[in-house]
């Protein structure tokens, strides 16, 4: 064991950077998308008719005619074979949180025992993975285990290694969604429909609205040998023990620092793989904590952006291994330094090339901007608890409200300039008809918005939902999450809100107001109804927690509680109205997430118990024996004087005994608490028991172990320490 830690350190120290595949002579644009069945590839391999049919499906959501499927499949196969592929798979995102694939070779043996490569329309369109082991939240009993995956033509097929991957949705035979993609596509389509209708007030040319997503992915890297010497990292993805290193992030010298050579080689490698897959990764930098980094791409349409995030996470994992590194996507792998998040930058774009959350050049486009902007605020205000539920996970509980990430209180930061614009609307807009002078004045002031925003440099890093000039940034999303969960919620509530807006405005127009008056009136009502969610101050402060409580904002601290919003009537109503998910599907998701929560804590508790009893206590006993030995020798030499001379050692012996006894007892009690929790049938109560009765033991036991780490001879300590994990 002792040699295990030492060996690990030695191996980690002696690594030289593995040179990346990077060839300076290749331009990014030369390889970008070469492994994607892209528009270019499609044009080359498909008939005009088939190409048009796919494009229409992408742009208008129309169905691809069945008779074209064979042709498309053959073209895809020919393209894939030309790039060395031997297998194909439907690639989907079950509710495990990871992606799933089951490879089949293209090979078929014909009657004459002739082997040929075959891939037909039916195989492109649908696959039946034996799905009995994917989480279904009770939707699909195991005797009726079949679910099927179906091609999503809006996200292009791609090749990884020797396999053609076909992005797919995953549903049960009863038609219920068992994945993240199905409801995401539905939410995006609901949003499209609602937003286009609102756009008609301002611009008749808009016929499609896309939600855009630009994620920023944070992660940690640790050396593989050190990782293997930490059973907690291996099983739980985070360290359950470890005293803070003397130097953590207090000097803030890691943030944007020069990137270490070994890490840079890793980054270069996965970036090349990402570019080949058409993923527009752009920015890389050191993050705040030591060994923490960030990656950000250029934003894309949300469904594609999310596929790309899932793919990148997979690529990073694989590439890290090739560099003898391990990547940690956990939200809080190390205590005492920052955790990792995944900011979801989100906006709305039209097919006329306009960003609806970016002010334009004329008062008209700015009224459009304000309409969308204020509708976002209203939607987030009305469904704050649902957004909170959408980001809930065992890992993210450690991060939210830990004074590094936004608190669990949902609030919106819009900056002082836009705050005054909203104030002005509140003050000046009159109910009903408005004088021509007033209308002109309002429009003139609105015309000044772009200048205001370009001058507006204030940024509030403590807000979970911040407006940053031309987009909102949902910062509370966890680093390991599938962005879909939050994007499904956000786009659904926005679709609903825009539908309400249209109804409200039309009602006033019918009552005799002109369009602008009606819009101003409704916007004023919305600001009034939702302004208590706007907060410009420090989201990390204690005052905000108190202030938020006064304002009646929720502050839901744990996952089991947060998830309850998935099964509220309000949530079921908005999801069914927008035709995104049924109450049954929501309930299934709720059960799966509760179960995942307590299983994660259960794994942590098991690993921690094992480490405490089998690694830490034996080490403490060994060191205590050394001390006892020393004390006996002191006694031999100095007789009764030994009590004074060996006072420090004697004190340590007693302290060690106390810690050992405490650890032993608490591990035992933790096991008892688990046994009690495990027999609870109700998933919520089960999760709650883990959150309230089991989880507190983790920190409690940790305290004893971390104290022992400081007392015990470094030579004996079995687990790589923070100073090693974070600095090698
Ligand atoms: P930061 O917010 O860190 O200061 P930027 O403002 O440059 O940095 O943007 C960060 C992320 O926001 C990038 O990943 C980028 O792709 C994304 N982003 C920028 N504009 C949009 C948009 N209109 N829609 C969605 N994401 C966007
Ligand atoms: Mg950002």
XYZ file of C-alpha atoms and ligand atoms in Angstrom:
756
model
C 0.000 0.000 0.000
C 2.667 2.446 1.014
C 4.667 1.563 -2.009
C 1.509 1.983 -4.053
C 1.313 5.689 -3.287
C 5.064 6.128 -3.718
C 5.093 4.215 -6.954
C 2.213 6.225 -8.238
C 3.972 9.495 -7.458
C 7.143 8.286 -9.054
C 5.365 7.213 -12.201
C 3.408 10.431 -12.383
C 6.543 12.516 -11.945
C 8.425 10.728 -14.655
C 5.929 11.179 -17.428
C 6.993 13.176 -20.390
C 4.381 14.887 -22.497
C 3.066 12.568 -25.185
C 3.424 14.495 -28.364
C 0.085 15.134 -29.912
C -0.864 14.165 -33.419
C -0.770 17.833 -34.168
C 0.919 18.603 -37.418
C 1.624 22.276 -37.739
C 1.198 22.127 -41.491
C -2.462 21.179 -41.325
C -5.003 23.967 -41.135
C -8.099 23.420 -38.993
C -10.280 24.129 -41.990
C -8.553 21.298 -43.880
C -9.720 18.658 -41.470
C -12.857 20.254 -40.043
C -15.819 17.907 -40.373
C -13.952 15.286 -42.414
C -15.566 12.528 -40.318
C -19.076 13.939 -40.652
C -21.688 13.075 -43.250
C -21.903 16.816 -43.762
C -23.789 18.894 -46.307
C -20.811 18.611 -48.625
C -20.579 14.850 -48.276
C -24.332 14.548 -48.719
C -24.267 16.618 -51.885
C -21.589 14.359 -53.241
C -23.232 11.045 -52.343
C -26.979 11.729 -52.473
C -29.426 12.387 -55.271
C -30.781 15.910 -55.475
C -34.143 14.659 -54.201
C -32.725 12.864 -51.163
C -30.500 15.807 -50.286
C -33.435 18.200 -50.427
C -35.518 15.889 -48.299
C -32.872 15.809 -45.536
C -32.438 19.575 -45.651
C -36.188 20.080 -45.362
C -36.253 17.785 -42.424
C -33.475 19.799 -40.763
C -35.011 23.186 -41.512
C -38.716 22.496 -41.307
C -38.954 19.324 -39.244
C -40.688 17.476 -42.099
C -40.584 13.688 -42.292
C -38.232 12.028 -44.743
C -40.115 9.833 -47.183
C -39.667 6.177 -46.492
C -38.807 5.394 -50.092
C -35.751 7.677 -49.849
C -34.407 5.941 -46.763
C -32.783 3.096 -48.697
C -31.077 5.532 -50.976
C -29.788 7.615 -48.070
C -28.595 4.512 -46.228
C -26.690 3.289 -49.274
C -25.084 6.703 -49.720
C -24.122 6.850 -46.063
C -22.635 3.360 -46.284
C -20.621 4.205 -49.390
C -19.289 7.334 -47.733
C -18.511 5.500 -44.482
C -16.749 2.629 -46.267
C -14.658 5.123 -48.189
C -13.489 6.427 -44.820
C -12.607 2.985 -43.516
C -15.687 2.248 -41.424
C -16.619 -1.400 -40.852
C -19.470 -0.963 -38.371
C -22.486 1.216 -37.760
C -24.476 2.095 -34.673
C -27.367 4.189 -33.541
C -25.893 6.667 -31.102
C -28.285 7.821 -28.380
C -28.511 9.390 -24.964
C -30.340 7.197 -22.460
C -31.136 8.547 -19.022
C -27.999 7.019 -17.520
C -26.315 10.311 -18.390
C -23.769 8.691 -20.689
C -24.155 8.029 -24.410
C -24.959 4.579 -25.722
C -23.958 2.654 -28.813
C -24.198 -0.938 -29.998
C -22.038 -1.641 -33.026
C -23.079 -3.911 -35.875
C -20.765 -4.782 -38.734
C -21.933 -3.846 -42.231
C -21.294 -7.438 -43.247
C -24.001 -9.764 -44.575
C -23.548 -13.222 -46.083
C -25.584 -13.763 -49.213
C -27.027 -17.113 -50.308
C -23.938 -18.016 -52.294
C -21.887 -17.551 -49.082
C -20.785 -14.286 -50.543
C -19.868 -11.643 -47.980
C -21.069 -8.124 -48.830
C -21.405 -4.848 -46.987
C -25.030 -4.022 -46.484
C -26.876 -1.154 -44.826
C -30.530 -0.565 -45.602
C -33.043 2.152 -44.987
C -34.728 0.150 -42.266
C -31.434 -0.151 -40.404
C -30.797 3.555 -40.752
C -34.240 4.492 -39.519
C -34.616 2.137 -36.609
C -32.629 -0.163 -34.366
C -33.698 -2.305 -31.441
C -31.049 -2.403 -28.794
C -31.981 -4.927 -26.107
C -32.813 -2.141 -23.776
C -33.803 -3.926 -20.620
C -30.899 -2.476 -18.657
C -31.423 1.188 -19.456
C -33.288 3.214 -16.843
C -36.946 3.662 -17.711
C -38.430 4.807 -14.415
C -40.976 2.025 -14.478
C -42.250 2.919 -17.947
C -41.069 -0.295 -19.446
C -41.353 -3.452 -17.392
C -38.524 -5.882 -18.068
C -40.843 -8.472 -19.601
C -41.635 -5.852 -22.219
C -38.071 -4.673 -22.395
C -37.936 -3.602 -25.966
C -37.261 -0.037 -26.754
C -36.092 1.264 -30.060
C -33.815 3.953 -31.339
C -34.788 6.047 -34.323
C -32.665 8.214 -36.589
C -32.569 11.965 -35.868
C -31.819 13.449 -39.310
C -31.314 16.948 -37.841
C -27.948 15.944 -36.386
C -25.517 14.592 -38.989
C -24.051 11.087 -38.863
C -20.349 10.828 -38.066
C -17.523 8.313 -37.858
C -15.543 7.521 -34.744
C -12.778 4.971 -35.213
C -14.242 2.284 -37.454
C -17.876 3.011 -36.692
C -20.527 5.059 -38.449
C -22.601 6.677 -35.689
C -26.190 7.715 -36.376
C -27.574 10.210 -33.855
C -30.866 8.783 -32.643
C -33.707 9.187 -30.233
C -34.547 6.341 -27.879
C -38.138 5.478 -27.042
C -40.158 2.616 -25.613
C -42.610 0.563 -27.622
C -45.374 2.481 -25.941
C -43.892 5.641 -27.452
C -42.562 7.126 -24.208
C -39.244 8.949 -24.335
C -36.442 7.067 -22.587
C -33.730 9.560 -23.460
C -32.717 13.215 -23.397
C -32.947 13.890 -27.104
C -36.645 13.168 -27.729
C -38.026 15.816 -25.370
C -35.268 18.234 -26.342
C -36.273 18.089 -30.006
C -39.923 18.540 -29.020
C -39.111 21.507 -26.768
C -37.093 23.155 -29.533
C -39.891 22.663 -31.972
C -42.469 24.133 -29.547
C -40.200 27.104 -29.026
C -39.754 27.557 -32.762
C -43.479 27.673 -33.297
C -44.209 30.093 -30.439
C -41.266 32.389 -31.210
C -42.065 32.636 -34.924
C -45.568 33.810 -34.043
C -44.219 36.526 -31.778
C -41.690 37.529 -34.435
C -44.603 38.220 -36.794
C -45.384 41.345 -34.744
C -42.075 42.758 -35.837
C -40.859 40.998 -38.948
C -43.029 38.987 -41.303
C -39.996 37.384 -42.959
C -39.132 35.167 -40.016
C -40.247 31.584 -40.569
C -37.976 29.685 -38.175
C -36.466 30.382 -34.764
C -33.615 28.269 -33.412
C -32.492 28.143 -29.827
C -28.707 28.405 -29.760
C -26.442 26.863 -27.161
C -22.791 27.567 -26.427
C -21.618 25.447 -23.517
C -18.457 26.083 -21.526
C -17.105 22.834 -20.124
C -14.957 22.812 -16.984
C -12.960 19.762 -15.919
C -10.021 18.535 -13.852
C -7.131 16.328 -14.914
C -5.155 13.982 -12.683
C -2.346 11.643 -13.492
C -3.541 8.117 -14.146
C -1.202 6.481 -11.616
C -2.354 8.804 -8.836
C -5.953 8.253 -9.901
C -5.499 4.514 -9.561
C -4.141 4.970 -6.069
C -7.370 6.729 -5.058
C -10.257 4.237 -4.887
C -12.627 7.127 -4.145
C -11.776 8.899 -7.413
C -12.168 5.651 -9.296
C -15.530 4.705 -7.834
C -17.139 8.030 -7.020
C -15.315 10.493 -9.271
C -14.434 12.660 -6.294
C -12.094 12.556 -3.328
C -13.852 11.602 -0.114
C -10.755 12.344 1.980
C -7.838 14.694 1.663
C -6.629 17.600 3.680
C -6.313 20.850 1.777
C -2.885 21.447 0.284
C -1.000 24.367 1.842
C -1.252 26.064 -1.489
C -4.625 25.781 -3.122
C -6.111 28.479 -5.307
C -5.590 31.371 -2.905
C -2.987 33.079 -5.079
C -5.268 32.754 -8.104
C -2.185 32.029 -10.156
C -3.679 29.137 -12.119
C -6.525 31.064 -13.771
C -5.599 31.862 -17.381
C -2.020 30.841 -16.558
C 0.251 29.378 -19.187
C -0.913 25.846 -19.927
C 1.423 23.093 -18.833
C 2.995 21.218 -21.713
C 1.591 17.817 -20.876
C -1.919 19.182 -20.581
C -1.523 21.162 -23.774
C -0.590 18.038 -25.713
C -3.737 16.369 -24.406
C -5.832 19.390 -25.413
C -4.355 19.491 -28.899
C -5.156 15.834 -29.409
C -8.797 15.944 -28.508
C -9.267 19.235 -30.318
C -8.094 17.643 -33.538
C -10.493 14.757 -33.036
C -13.265 17.243 -32.248
C -12.595 19.306 -35.374
C -12.683 16.165 -37.499
C -16.159 15.569 -36.080
C -17.193 19.082 -37.029
C -17.280 20.295 -33.436
C -16.239 23.956 -33.449
C -14.117 23.922 -30.266
C -12.445 27.264 -29.921
C -11.282 28.351 -26.497
C -9.058 26.545 -23.994
C -7.666 27.874 -20.761
C -6.603 27.126 -17.208
C -9.410 27.555 -14.696
C -9.304 28.846 -11.122
C -8.389 25.650 -9.270
C -5.052 23.923 -9.799
C -5.319 21.223 -12.492
C -8.683 22.640 -13.563
C -9.350 23.670 -17.167
C -12.082 24.919 -19.467
C -13.094 24.315 -23.036
C -15.622 26.314 -25.063
C -16.841 25.957 -28.633
C -18.538 28.391 -30.975
C -22.258 28.184 -30.273
C -24.590 26.124 -32.475
C -28.219 25.129 -32.773
C -29.114 23.541 -29.413
C -29.741 19.920 -30.428
C -26.496 19.788 -32.382
C -24.576 21.699 -29.690
C -25.711 19.206 -27.110
C -24.745 16.212 -29.242
C -21.383 17.864 -29.634
C -20.993 18.358 -25.916
C -21.744 14.697 -25.286
C -19.297 13.687 -27.990
C -16.573 15.973 -26.704
C -16.888 14.609 -23.190
C -16.455 11.133 -24.583
C -13.485 12.180 -26.718
C -11.812 13.921 -23.795
C -12.181 10.840 -21.648
C -10.616 8.612 -24.283
C -7.861 11.059 -25.178
C -6.946 11.594 -21.530
C -6.283 7.883 -21.165
C -3.929 7.939 -24.114
C -1.967 10.629 -22.278
C -1.940 8.690 -18.996
C -4.299 11.236 -17.554
C -7.800 10.885 -16.161
C -10.450 13.486 -16.658
C -12.813 14.390 -13.850
C -16.187 15.831 -14.851
C -17.500 15.614 -11.290
C -18.897 18.909 -9.987
C -16.754 18.832 -6.853
C -13.806 16.446 -7.042
C -11.752 18.281 -4.407
C -12.820 20.025 -1.224
C -11.426 23.482 -0.610
C -10.933 24.451 -4.258
C -13.520 25.348 -6.891
C -15.751 22.741 -8.427
C -16.681 22.498 -12.101
C -19.729 23.723 -13.935
C -20.957 23.865 -17.471
C -22.260 27.323 -18.330
C -25.077 27.084 -20.854
C -25.023 30.220 -23.006
C -28.419 30.398 -24.634
C -30.091 32.625 -27.137
C -32.639 32.640 -29.963
C -31.747 33.053 -33.630
C -34.019 33.524 -36.647
C -33.675 32.152 -40.139
C -33.248 35.781 -41.204
C -29.930 35.829 -39.372
C -30.965 37.813 -36.349
C -30.196 37.133 -32.700
C -33.448 37.904 -30.876
C -31.637 38.605 -27.615
C -29.382 41.162 -29.200
C -30.708 44.697 -29.605
C -30.890 46.008 -33.155
C -30.449 49.307 -34.890
C -34.012 50.617 -34.860
C -36.645 51.153 -32.168
C -38.732 48.444 -33.848
C -36.069 45.762 -33.551
C -35.377 46.933 -30.033
C -38.988 46.498 -29.038
C -38.621 42.990 -30.415
C -35.471 42.524 -28.337
C -37.224 43.811 -25.215
C -40.187 41.542 -25.815
C -38.041 38.427 -25.940
C -35.806 39.641 -23.130
C -38.703 40.333 -20.757
C -40.420 37.090 -21.685
C -37.287 35.200 -20.637
C -37.401 36.953 -17.276
C -41.078 36.098 -16.847
C -40.544 32.452 -17.816
C -37.592 32.023 -15.453
C -39.510 33.788 -12.701
C -42.578 31.578 -13.092
C -40.650 28.330 -13.410
C -37.584 28.920 -11.239
C -38.204 25.717 -9.299
C -38.352 23.678 -12.483
C -35.031 25.133 -13.630
C -33.601 24.275 -10.229
C -34.878 20.703 -10.649
C -33.323 20.489 -14.109
C -29.814 21.005 -12.728
C -30.199 18.867 -9.611
C -27.722 16.042 -9.055
C -25.741 14.598 -6.177
C -22.568 16.185 -7.561
C -24.077 19.609 -8.179
C -25.400 19.775 -4.598
C -21.791 20.243 -3.479
C -21.291 23.140 -5.796
C -24.449 25.248 -5.668
C -24.157 27.700 -2.871
C -20.619 26.756 -1.962
C -19.412 30.322 -2.582
C -17.790 29.544 -5.878
C -20.811 28.646 -7.934
C -24.148 30.388 -7.929
C -26.408 29.622 -4.983
C -29.388 27.286 -5.275
C -31.577 30.412 -5.391
C -32.623 31.145 -8.962
C -32.187 34.821 -9.790
C -31.439 36.813 -12.919
C -28.734 39.396 -13.444
C -29.368 41.900 -16.231
C -26.908 44.704 -15.465
C -27.611 48.217 -14.274
C -28.350 49.666 -17.715
C -31.110 47.264 -18.623
C -32.436 47.556 -15.095
C -33.016 51.234 -15.744
C -34.690 50.475 -19.072
C -37.128 48.205 -17.265
C -37.640 50.834 -14.564
C -38.477 53.371 -17.206
C -41.079 51.097 -18.768
C -42.610 50.556 -15.347
C -42.681 54.274 -14.679
C -43.786 55.637 -18.021
C -45.990 53.080 -19.681
C -49.616 53.871 -19.010
C -52.372 51.333 -18.876
C -54.483 51.310 -22.022
C -54.109 54.011 -24.672
C -50.976 56.148 -24.589
C -50.424 59.650 -25.958
C -48.459 59.924 -29.230
C -45.797 61.940 -27.370
C -45.323 59.244 -24.781
C -45.074 56.540 -27.425
C -42.458 58.522 -29.321
C -40.464 59.141 -26.167
C -40.502 55.474 -25.211
C -39.422 54.402 -28.661
C -36.639 56.961 -28.778
C -35.258 55.726 -25.485
C -35.500 52.152 -26.614
C -33.519 53.144 -29.661
C -30.602 53.891 -27.374
C -30.410 50.369 -25.976
C -27.687 48.978 -28.238
C -25.294 51.749 -27.250
C -26.120 51.123 -23.634
C -25.321 47.460 -23.910
C -22.128 47.872 -25.840
C -20.936 50.208 -23.105
C -22.151 47.829 -20.500
C -19.212 45.887 -19.190
C -20.510 44.882 -15.791
C -20.432 41.164 -15.292
C -21.731 39.379 -12.293
C -20.112 35.989 -11.804
C -22.262 35.093 -8.823
C -25.559 34.941 -10.691
C -27.023 31.600 -11.775
C -28.764 33.173 -14.777
C -27.098 36.222 -16.240
C -27.692 38.337 -19.303
C -24.338 38.832 -20.996
C -25.005 41.228 -23.850
C -26.549 39.018 -26.501
C -27.433 35.838 -24.644
C -28.399 34.496 -21.261
C -25.910 32.375 -19.441
C -27.338 29.592 -17.263
C -24.387 29.063 -14.966
C -25.777 26.643 -12.442
C -25.560 23.610 -14.754
C -23.248 20.879 -13.449
C -20.104 19.931 -15.351
C -21.084 16.268 -15.718
C -24.662 16.998 -16.775
C -26.242 16.393 -20.134
C -27.200 19.987 -21.108
C -30.503 18.646 -22.407
C -32.038 18.501 -18.950
C -31.727 22.257 -18.502
C -32.337 23.017 -22.168
C -35.558 20.979 -22.217
C -36.827 22.940 -19.222
C -35.699 26.360 -20.447
C -36.972 26.011 -24.006
C -40.276 24.525 -22.888
C -41.057 27.302 -20.426
C -39.978 29.885 -22.985
C -42.247 28.332 -25.619
C -45.086 28.449 -23.144
C -44.320 32.013 -22.109
C -44.214 33.271 -25.704
C -47.531 31.557 -26.393
C -49.036 33.390 -23.413
C -47.482 36.649 -24.548
C -49.062 36.344 -27.967
C -52.463 35.639 -26.399
C -52.131 38.561 -23.984
C -51.056 41.035 -26.648
C -53.718 39.889 -29.104
C -56.373 40.327 -26.438
C -55.396 43.977 -25.986
C -55.252 44.535 -29.737
C -58.743 43.075 -29.981
C -59.767 45.493 -27.244
C -58.715 48.410 -29.445
C -55.089 49.162 -28.579
C -52.528 49.488 -31.311
C -49.819 46.852 -31.490
C -47.050 48.822 -29.785
C -49.329 50.002 -27.012
C -50.480 46.470 -26.418
C -46.914 45.166 -26.309
C -45.752 47.928 -23.941
C -48.712 47.261 -21.687
C -48.098 43.552 -21.465
C -44.353 43.989 -20.983
C -45.054 46.363 -18.113
C -47.333 43.758 -16.510
C -44.667 41.096 -16.905
C -41.957 43.243 -15.362
C -44.211 43.955 -12.403
C -45.044 40.295 -11.984
C -41.491 39.019 -12.171
C -39.129 41.739 -11.018
C -38.505 40.101 -7.666
C -36.294 37.561 -9.414
C -33.932 40.264 -10.661
C -30.840 40.601 -8.524
C -27.729 42.599 -9.244
C -25.808 42.063 -6.000
C -23.457 39.413 -4.699
C -25.136 36.021 -5.019
C -22.613 34.466 -2.636
C -23.510 36.690 0.281
C -25.518 35.825 3.363
C -27.592 38.984 2.876
C -28.830 37.630 -0.432
C -30.031 34.425 1.193
C -32.035 36.505 3.679
C -33.228 38.969 1.054
C -34.312 36.144 -1.280
C -36.291 34.604 1.522
C -38.057 37.914 2.114
C -38.859 38.084 -1.580
C -40.345 34.609 -1.401
C -37.785 33.035 -3.758
C -37.050 29.342 -3.292
C -33.715 28.167 -1.978
C -33.849 24.423 -2.504
C -30.617 22.951 -1.232
C -30.790 19.259 -1.986
C -31.519 17.128 -5.022
C -34.328 14.983 -3.566
C -36.292 18.134 -2.672
C -35.463 19.918 -5.917
C -36.612 16.983 -8.047
C -40.121 17.170 -6.615
C -40.875 19.960 -9.041
C -40.750 17.425 -11.883
C -43.969 15.890 -10.615
C -45.858 19.038 -9.676
C -49.104 19.816 -11.465
C -47.671 23.060 -12.713
C -44.812 21.248 -14.452
C -47.059 18.569 -15.927
C -49.326 21.289 -17.239
C -46.622 23.287 -19.039
C -44.977 20.167 -20.502
C -48.211 18.671 -21.780
C -49.470 21.994 -23.138
C -46.269 22.367 -25.121
C -46.405 18.689 -26.111
C -42.898 18.006 -24.812
C -43.480 15.315 -22.181
C -46.447 13.618 -20.589
C -46.970 13.463 -16.830
C -45.989 9.795 -17.074
C -42.681 10.605 -18.748
C -41.976 13.312 -16.187
C -42.728 10.936 -13.381
C -40.357 8.359 -14.862
C -37.586 10.942 -15.068
C -38.259 11.935 -11.498
C -37.912 8.344 -10.290
C -34.744 7.750 -12.297
C -33.120 10.872 -10.914
C -34.067 10.119 -7.316
C -32.666 6.627 -7.725
C -29.483 7.880 -9.306
C -29.059 10.321 -6.435
C -29.209 7.780 -3.654
C -27.168 5.230 -5.556
C -24.373 7.773 -5.946
C -24.380 8.501 -2.223
C -24.542 4.797 -1.515
C -21.408 4.220 -3.599
C -19.652 7.080 -1.824
C -20.627 5.715 1.569
C -19.396 2.241 0.664
C -16.049 3.450 -0.657
C -15.577 5.722 2.298
C -16.353 2.934 4.758
C -13.949 0.623 2.992
C -11.164 3.197 2.868
C -11.648 4.222 6.470
C -11.620 0.705 7.857
C -9.134 -0.951 5.494
C -6.730 1.863 4.677
C -6.905 4.611 7.246
C -7.357 2.777 10.554
C -4.594 0.218 9.839
C -2.271 3.081 8.899
C -3.146 4.961 12.058
C -2.506 1.826 14.114
C 0.873 1.328 12.479
C 1.926 4.857 13.277
C 0.549 4.554 16.781
C 2.675 1.417 17.304
C 5.732 3.381 16.242
C 4.886 6.005 18.817
C 4.268 3.378 21.480
C 7.619 1.843 20.664
C 9.259 5.186 21.025
C 7.563 5.842 24.372
C 8.692 2.463 25.768
C 12.249 3.227 24.748
C 12.103 6.647 26.334
C 10.826 4.984 29.484
C 13.639 2.422 29.386
C 16.202 5.199 29.246
C 14.676 7.888 31.450
C 12.493 5.947 33.895
C 9.610 7.925 35.357
C 10.737 11.093 33.662
C 9.354 9.612 30.423
C 5.916 11.122 30.997
C 7.387 14.575 30.593
C 9.899 13.766 27.900
C 7.501 11.768 25.733
C 4.486 13.992 26.442
C 3.921 14.882 22.760
C 4.016 11.255 21.659
C 1.727 10.161 24.472
C -0.688 12.878 23.540
C -0.661 11.753 19.893
C -1.204 8.132 20.910
C -4.309 9.162 22.797
C -5.563 11.395 20.035
C -5.071 8.678 17.439
C -7.007 6.246 19.606
C -9.839 8.734 19.887
C -10.001 9.236 16.120
C -9.853 5.512 15.447
C -12.684 4.881 17.881
C -14.752 7.684 16.386
C -14.178 6.517 12.809
C -15.053 2.970 13.723
C -18.247 3.972 15.446
C -19.349 6.385 12.755
C -18.686 3.956 9.924
C -20.769 1.452 11.810
C -23.581 3.968 12.331
C -23.396 4.970 8.691
C -23.888 1.356 7.660
C -26.897 1.116 9.947
C -28.342 4.305 8.458
C -27.885 2.804 5.004
C -29.615 -0.404 5.960
C -32.597 1.579 7.169
C -32.669 3.720 4.057
C -32.334 0.756 1.705
C -35.633 -0.790 2.709
C -37.666 2.358 2.088
C -39.895 1.696 -0.919
C -40.868 5.241 -1.793
C -38.120 6.683 -4.029
C -38.386 10.196 -2.617
C -38.196 9.076 1.002
C -35.389 6.719 0.078
C -33.399 9.559 -1.481
C -34.259 11.856 1.393
C -32.967 9.306 3.909
C -29.685 9.177 1.996
C -29.513 12.946 1.911
C -30.388 13.522 5.555
C -29.258 10.391 7.368
C -26.376 8.922 5.378
C -24.669 11.835 3.662
C -23.824 13.774 6.860
C -21.598 10.857 7.915
C -19.401 11.424 4.867
C -18.250 14.845 6.048
C -18.205 13.800 9.646
C -15.891 10.824 9.080
C -13.810 12.820 6.665
C -12.966 15.316 9.383
C -11.310 12.599 11.501
C -9.437 11.150 8.550
C -8.183 14.535 7.375
C -6.964 15.273 10.894
C -5.124 11.952 10.978
C -3.551 12.805 7.618
C -1.892 15.783 9.301
C -0.675 13.738 12.276
C 0.619 10.570 10.685
C 4.068 10.060 9.206
C 3.932 10.999 5.521
C 5.877 7.829 4.662
C 3.003 5.692 5.900
C 0.060 7.564 4.397
C -1.525 5.323 1.749
C -3.539 7.758 -0.371
C -2.014 10.353 -2.708
C -2.475 13.709 -1.036
C -4.076 16.849 -2.471
C -0.677 18.423 -3.034
C 0.156 15.485 -5.285
C -3.201 15.078 -7.024
C -3.514 18.759 -7.792
C 0.059 19.620 -8.648
C 1.580 16.747 -10.577
P -17.724 34.685 -21.477
O -19.189 34.573 -21.265
O -16.964 33.570 -20.817
O -17.193 36.008 -21.142
P -18.201 34.867 -24.352
O -19.137 35.969 -24.111
O -17.192 35.057 -25.426
O -17.405 34.480 -23.034
O -19.024 33.588 -24.706
C -18.919 32.395 -24.053
C -19.725 31.350 -24.750
O -20.937 31.918 -25.174
C -19.080 30.758 -25.997
O -19.093 29.356 -25.871
C -19.984 31.200 -27.111
O -20.079 30.215 -28.101
C -21.293 31.398 -26.411
N -22.204 32.305 -27.143
C -21.922 33.521 -27.661
N -23.007 34.013 -28.305
C -24.006 33.087 -28.189
C -25.356 32.978 -28.637
N -25.931 33.947 -29.361
N -26.046 31.869 -28.327
C -25.507 30.889 -27.601
N -24.253 30.933 -27.149
C -23.498 32.000 -27.427
Mg -19.100 32.518 -19.670
